Short mmCIF file of C-alpha atoms in Angstrom, two decimals:
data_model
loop_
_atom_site.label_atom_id
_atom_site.label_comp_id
_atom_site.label_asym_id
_atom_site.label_seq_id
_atom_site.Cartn_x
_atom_site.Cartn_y
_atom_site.Cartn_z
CA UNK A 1 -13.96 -18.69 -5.31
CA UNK A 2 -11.32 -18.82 -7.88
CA UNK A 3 -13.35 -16.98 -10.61
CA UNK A 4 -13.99 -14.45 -7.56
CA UNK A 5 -10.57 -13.70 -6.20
CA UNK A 6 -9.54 -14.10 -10.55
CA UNK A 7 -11.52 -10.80 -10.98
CA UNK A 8 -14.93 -12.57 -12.54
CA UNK A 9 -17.38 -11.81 -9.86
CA UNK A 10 -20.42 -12.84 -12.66
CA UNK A 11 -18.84 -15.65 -13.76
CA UNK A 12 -18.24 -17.02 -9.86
CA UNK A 13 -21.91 -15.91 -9.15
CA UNK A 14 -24.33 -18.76 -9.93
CA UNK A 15 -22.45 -21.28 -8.06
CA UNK A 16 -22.96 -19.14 -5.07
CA UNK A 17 -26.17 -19.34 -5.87
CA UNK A 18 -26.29 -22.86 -5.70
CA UNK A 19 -24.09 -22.94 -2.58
CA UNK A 20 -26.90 -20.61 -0.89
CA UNK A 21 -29.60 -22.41 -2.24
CA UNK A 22 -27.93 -26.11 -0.65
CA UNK A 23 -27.13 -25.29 2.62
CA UNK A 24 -29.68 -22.09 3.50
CA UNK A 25 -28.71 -22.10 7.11
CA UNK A 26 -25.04 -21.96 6.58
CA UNK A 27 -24.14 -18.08 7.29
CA UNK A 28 -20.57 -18.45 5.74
CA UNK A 29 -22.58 -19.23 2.53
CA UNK A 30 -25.63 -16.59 2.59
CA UNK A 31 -23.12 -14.05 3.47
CA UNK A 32 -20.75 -14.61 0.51
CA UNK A 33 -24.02 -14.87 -1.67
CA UNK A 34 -24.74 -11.17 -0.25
CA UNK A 35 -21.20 -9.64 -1.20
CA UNK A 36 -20.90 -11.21 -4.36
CA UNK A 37 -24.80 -9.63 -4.98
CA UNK A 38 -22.86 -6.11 -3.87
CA UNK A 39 -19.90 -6.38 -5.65
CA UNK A 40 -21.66 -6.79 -8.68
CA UNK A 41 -24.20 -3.97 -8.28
CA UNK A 42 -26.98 -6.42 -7.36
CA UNK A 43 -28.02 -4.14 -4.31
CA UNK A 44 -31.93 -4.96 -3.84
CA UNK A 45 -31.01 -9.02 -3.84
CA UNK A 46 -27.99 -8.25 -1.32
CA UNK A 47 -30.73 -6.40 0.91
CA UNK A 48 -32.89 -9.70 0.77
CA UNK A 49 -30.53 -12.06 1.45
CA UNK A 50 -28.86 -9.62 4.87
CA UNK A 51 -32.57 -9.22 5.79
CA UNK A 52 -32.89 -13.16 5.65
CA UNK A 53 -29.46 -13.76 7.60
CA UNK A 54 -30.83 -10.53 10.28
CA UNK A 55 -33.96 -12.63 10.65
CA UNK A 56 -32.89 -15.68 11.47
CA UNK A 57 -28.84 -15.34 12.99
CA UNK A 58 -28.96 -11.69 14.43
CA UNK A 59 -25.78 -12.98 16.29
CA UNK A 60 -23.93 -14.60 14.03
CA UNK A 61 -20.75 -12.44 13.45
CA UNK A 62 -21.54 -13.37 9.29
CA UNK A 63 -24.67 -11.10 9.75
CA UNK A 64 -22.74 -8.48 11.18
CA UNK A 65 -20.13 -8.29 8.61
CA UNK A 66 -22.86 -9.01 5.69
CA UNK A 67 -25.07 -5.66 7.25
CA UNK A 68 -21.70 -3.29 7.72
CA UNK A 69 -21.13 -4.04 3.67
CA UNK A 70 -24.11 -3.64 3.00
CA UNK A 71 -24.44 -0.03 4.84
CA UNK A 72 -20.96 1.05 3.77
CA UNK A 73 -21.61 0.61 0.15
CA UNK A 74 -24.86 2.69 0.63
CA UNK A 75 -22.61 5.21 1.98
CA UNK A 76 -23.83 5.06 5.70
CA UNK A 77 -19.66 4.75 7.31
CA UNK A 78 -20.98 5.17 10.22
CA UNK A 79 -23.79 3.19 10.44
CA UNK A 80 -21.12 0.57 9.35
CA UNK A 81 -19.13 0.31 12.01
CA UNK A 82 -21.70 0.34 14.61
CA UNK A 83 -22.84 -2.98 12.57
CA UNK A 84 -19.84 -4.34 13.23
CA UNK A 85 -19.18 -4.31 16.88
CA UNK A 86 -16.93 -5.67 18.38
CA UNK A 87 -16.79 -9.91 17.79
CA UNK A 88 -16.17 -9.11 14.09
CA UNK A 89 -12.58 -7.24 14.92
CA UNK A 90 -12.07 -9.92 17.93
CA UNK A 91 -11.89 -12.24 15.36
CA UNK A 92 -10.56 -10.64 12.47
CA UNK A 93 -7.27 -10.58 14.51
CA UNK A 94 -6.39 -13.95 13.66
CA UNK A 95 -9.05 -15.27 11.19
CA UNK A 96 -7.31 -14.46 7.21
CA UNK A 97 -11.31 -14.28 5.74
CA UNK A 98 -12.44 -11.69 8.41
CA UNK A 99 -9.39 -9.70 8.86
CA UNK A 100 -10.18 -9.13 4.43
CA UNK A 101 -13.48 -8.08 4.76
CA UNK A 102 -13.05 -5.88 7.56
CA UNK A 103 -10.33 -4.27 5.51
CA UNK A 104 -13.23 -3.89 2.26
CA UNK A 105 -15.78 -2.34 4.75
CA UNK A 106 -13.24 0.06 6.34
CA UNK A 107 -12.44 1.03 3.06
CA UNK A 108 -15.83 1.40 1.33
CA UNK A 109 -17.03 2.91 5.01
CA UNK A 110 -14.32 5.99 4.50
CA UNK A 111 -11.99 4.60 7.62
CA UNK A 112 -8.58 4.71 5.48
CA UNK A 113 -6.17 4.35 8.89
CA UNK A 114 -8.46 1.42 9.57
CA UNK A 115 -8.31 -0.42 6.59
CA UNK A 116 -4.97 -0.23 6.45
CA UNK A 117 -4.30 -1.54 9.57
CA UNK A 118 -6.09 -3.98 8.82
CA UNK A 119 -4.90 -4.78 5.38
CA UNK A 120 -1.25 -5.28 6.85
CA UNK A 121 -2.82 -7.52 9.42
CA UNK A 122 -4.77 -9.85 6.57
CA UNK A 123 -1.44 -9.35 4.60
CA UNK A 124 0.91 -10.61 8.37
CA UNK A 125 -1.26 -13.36 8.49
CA UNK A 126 -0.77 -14.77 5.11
CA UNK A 127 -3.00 -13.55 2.41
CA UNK A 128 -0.08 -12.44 -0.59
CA UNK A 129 -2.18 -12.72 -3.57
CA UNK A 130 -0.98 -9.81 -5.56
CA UNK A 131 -3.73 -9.91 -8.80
CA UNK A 132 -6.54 -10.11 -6.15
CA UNK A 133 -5.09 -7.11 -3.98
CA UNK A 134 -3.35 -4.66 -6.33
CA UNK A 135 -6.10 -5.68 -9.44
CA UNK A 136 -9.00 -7.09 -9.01
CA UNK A 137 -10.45 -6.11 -5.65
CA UNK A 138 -12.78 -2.83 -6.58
CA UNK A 139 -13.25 -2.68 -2.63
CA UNK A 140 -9.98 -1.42 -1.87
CA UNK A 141 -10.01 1.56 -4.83
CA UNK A 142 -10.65 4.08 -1.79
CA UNK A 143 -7.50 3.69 -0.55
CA UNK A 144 -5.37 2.71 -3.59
CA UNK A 145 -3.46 6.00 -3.59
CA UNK A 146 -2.39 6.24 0.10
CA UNK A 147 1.60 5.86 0.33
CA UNK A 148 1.09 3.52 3.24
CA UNK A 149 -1.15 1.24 1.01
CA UNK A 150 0.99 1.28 -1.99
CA UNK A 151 4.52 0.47 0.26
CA UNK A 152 2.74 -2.70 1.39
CA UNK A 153 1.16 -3.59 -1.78
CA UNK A 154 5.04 -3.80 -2.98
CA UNK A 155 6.09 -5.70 -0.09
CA UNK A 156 3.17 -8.08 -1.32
CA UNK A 157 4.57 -8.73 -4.55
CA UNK A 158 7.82 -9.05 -3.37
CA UNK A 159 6.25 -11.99 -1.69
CA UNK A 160 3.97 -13.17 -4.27
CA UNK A 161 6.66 -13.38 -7.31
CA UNK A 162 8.68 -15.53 -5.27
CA UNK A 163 5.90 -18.29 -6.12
CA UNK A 164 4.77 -16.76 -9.59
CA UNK A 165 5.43 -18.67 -12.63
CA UNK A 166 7.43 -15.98 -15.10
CA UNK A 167 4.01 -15.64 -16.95
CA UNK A 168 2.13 -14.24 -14.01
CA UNK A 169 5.62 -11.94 -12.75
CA UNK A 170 5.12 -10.74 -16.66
CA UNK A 171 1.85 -10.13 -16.39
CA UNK A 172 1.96 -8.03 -13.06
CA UNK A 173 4.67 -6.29 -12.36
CA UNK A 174 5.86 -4.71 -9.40
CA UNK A 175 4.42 -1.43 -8.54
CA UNK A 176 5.84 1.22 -7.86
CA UNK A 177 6.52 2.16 -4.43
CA UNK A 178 6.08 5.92 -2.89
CA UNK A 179 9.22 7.68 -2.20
CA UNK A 180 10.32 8.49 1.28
CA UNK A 181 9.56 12.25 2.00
CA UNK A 182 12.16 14.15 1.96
CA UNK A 183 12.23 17.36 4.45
CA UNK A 184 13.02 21.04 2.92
CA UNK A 185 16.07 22.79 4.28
CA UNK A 186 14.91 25.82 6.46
CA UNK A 187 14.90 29.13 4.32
CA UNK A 188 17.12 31.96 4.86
CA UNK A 189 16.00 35.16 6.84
CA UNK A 190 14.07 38.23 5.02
CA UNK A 191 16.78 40.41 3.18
CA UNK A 192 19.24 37.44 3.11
CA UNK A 193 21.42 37.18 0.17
CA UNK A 194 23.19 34.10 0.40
CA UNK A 195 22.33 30.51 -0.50
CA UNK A 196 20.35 27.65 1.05
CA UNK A 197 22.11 26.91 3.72
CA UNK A 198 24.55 23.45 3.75
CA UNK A 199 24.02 20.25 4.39
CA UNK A 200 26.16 19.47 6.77
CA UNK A 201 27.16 15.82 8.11
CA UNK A 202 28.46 14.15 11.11
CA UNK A 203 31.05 13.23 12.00
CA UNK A 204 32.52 16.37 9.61
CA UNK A 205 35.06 14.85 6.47
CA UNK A 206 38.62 15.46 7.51
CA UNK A 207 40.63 17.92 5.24
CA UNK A 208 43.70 17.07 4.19
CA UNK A 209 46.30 19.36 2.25
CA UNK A 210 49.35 19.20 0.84
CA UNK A 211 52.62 20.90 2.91
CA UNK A 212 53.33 24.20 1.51
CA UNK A 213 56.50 25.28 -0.21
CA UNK A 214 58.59 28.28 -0.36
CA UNK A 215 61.32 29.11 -2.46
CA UNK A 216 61.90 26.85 -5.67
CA UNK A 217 61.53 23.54 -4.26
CA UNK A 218 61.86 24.10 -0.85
CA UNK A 219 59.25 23.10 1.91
CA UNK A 220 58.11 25.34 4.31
CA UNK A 221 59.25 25.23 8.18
CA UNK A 222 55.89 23.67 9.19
CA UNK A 223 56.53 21.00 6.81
CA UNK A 224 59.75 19.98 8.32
CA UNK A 225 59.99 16.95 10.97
CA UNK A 226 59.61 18.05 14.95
CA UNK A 227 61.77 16.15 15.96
CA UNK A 228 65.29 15.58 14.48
CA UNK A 229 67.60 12.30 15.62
CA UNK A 230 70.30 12.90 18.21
CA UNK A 231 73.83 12.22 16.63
CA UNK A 232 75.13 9.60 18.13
CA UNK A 233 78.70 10.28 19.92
CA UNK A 234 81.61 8.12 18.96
CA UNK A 235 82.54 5.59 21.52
CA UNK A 236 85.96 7.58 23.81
CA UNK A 237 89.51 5.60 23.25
CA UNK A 238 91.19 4.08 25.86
CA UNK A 239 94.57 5.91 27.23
CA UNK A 240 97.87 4.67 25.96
#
């Protein structure tokens, strides 16, 4: 699995293999065996092995998933997500291993609002392995270039480098993240000769000037206090 999720899909193969070949009844392991046969162009074995898992656990929500890959890499979308029904997303919701691969087949299967969706929700749940997401996973190159994709793949790193030794924060950087769109300023009327219009802001910036003068030195009436201080009358003397 490490080789796998390390970007060495040949190198991880024979010991799926031998996983396969040691427990044959166990779906979890003919079902990786099929989409590590996929991922590494092996098609015609990958058909064997689904056929095998459709003969003998039609209901086993492994089969499902292992047929939907199998169609969506063929290029049958459709045909993909009627494989999937509806146990596969039931438990994708909470389980991290079939939340991912329902994010691969949505991908592969041309559903890009689906497989992001549920790429956040495998990310929500736990799964920050930057390499593996933003490098090494060929399933998710459908969808690499969406802004909504790329935002959270940053938000994944931001997570993942916080456990990265400096080697692997070297090694991957953080990508870039799309910038926010930014809407145009409505254009002027036909014949118009003036300008864009403004920008204008709220609440509006005060203006504040400086009292005028007139004469040399002198300020101007409006400049001059409202109110000037009473004088004070002297206090009356007493007779005599």
């Amino acid at each position: 699995f490490v080789a796998w999720v390390d970007g060495r899909p040949e190198d991880a193969l024979g010991y799926y293999r031998d996983f396969a070949a040691m427990e044959p009844d166990n779906p979890m392991a003919l079902w990786s065996l099929a989409w590590l046969l996929l991922s590494t162009g092996r098609a015609g074995e990958a058909t064997e092995v689904v056929e095998r898992m459709a003969g003998a656990m039609p209901d086993n929500p492994y089969t499902a998933l292992a047929r939907a890959q199998l169609l969506a890499t063929q290029g049958d979308g459709d045909g993909a997500m009627a494989a999937l029904g509806t146990q596969v997303a039931e438990l994708a919701a909470t389980h991290e291993l079939f939340s991912r691969e329902l994010t691969h087949c949505c991908a592969m299967a041309g559903r890009t609002d689906d497989a992001i969706r549920w790429f956040d929700n495998t990310v929500r749940i736990g799964t920050t392995n930057y390499p593996f997401w933003g490098h090494h996973d060929r399933a998710l190159d459908p969808i690499r270039e969406d802004p909504r994709f790329r935002r959270r793949l940053a938000e994944v790193w931001d997570e993942w480098s916080r456990l990265a030794t400096p080697e692997e924060v070297a090694r991957y950087p953080r990508p870039a993240a799309p910038r926010a769109w930014v809407t145009a300023a409505p254009a002027r009327r036909a014949g118009s000769s003036r300008g864009p219009p403004r920008r204008r802001c709220w609440p509006p910036a005060r203006s504040w000037r400086r009292p005028r003068r007139s004469g040399a030195g002198r300020r101007s009436r409006g400049s001059r206090p409202m109110h000037r201080p009473r004088p004070v009358p002297a206090p009356a003397r007493a007779p005599g």
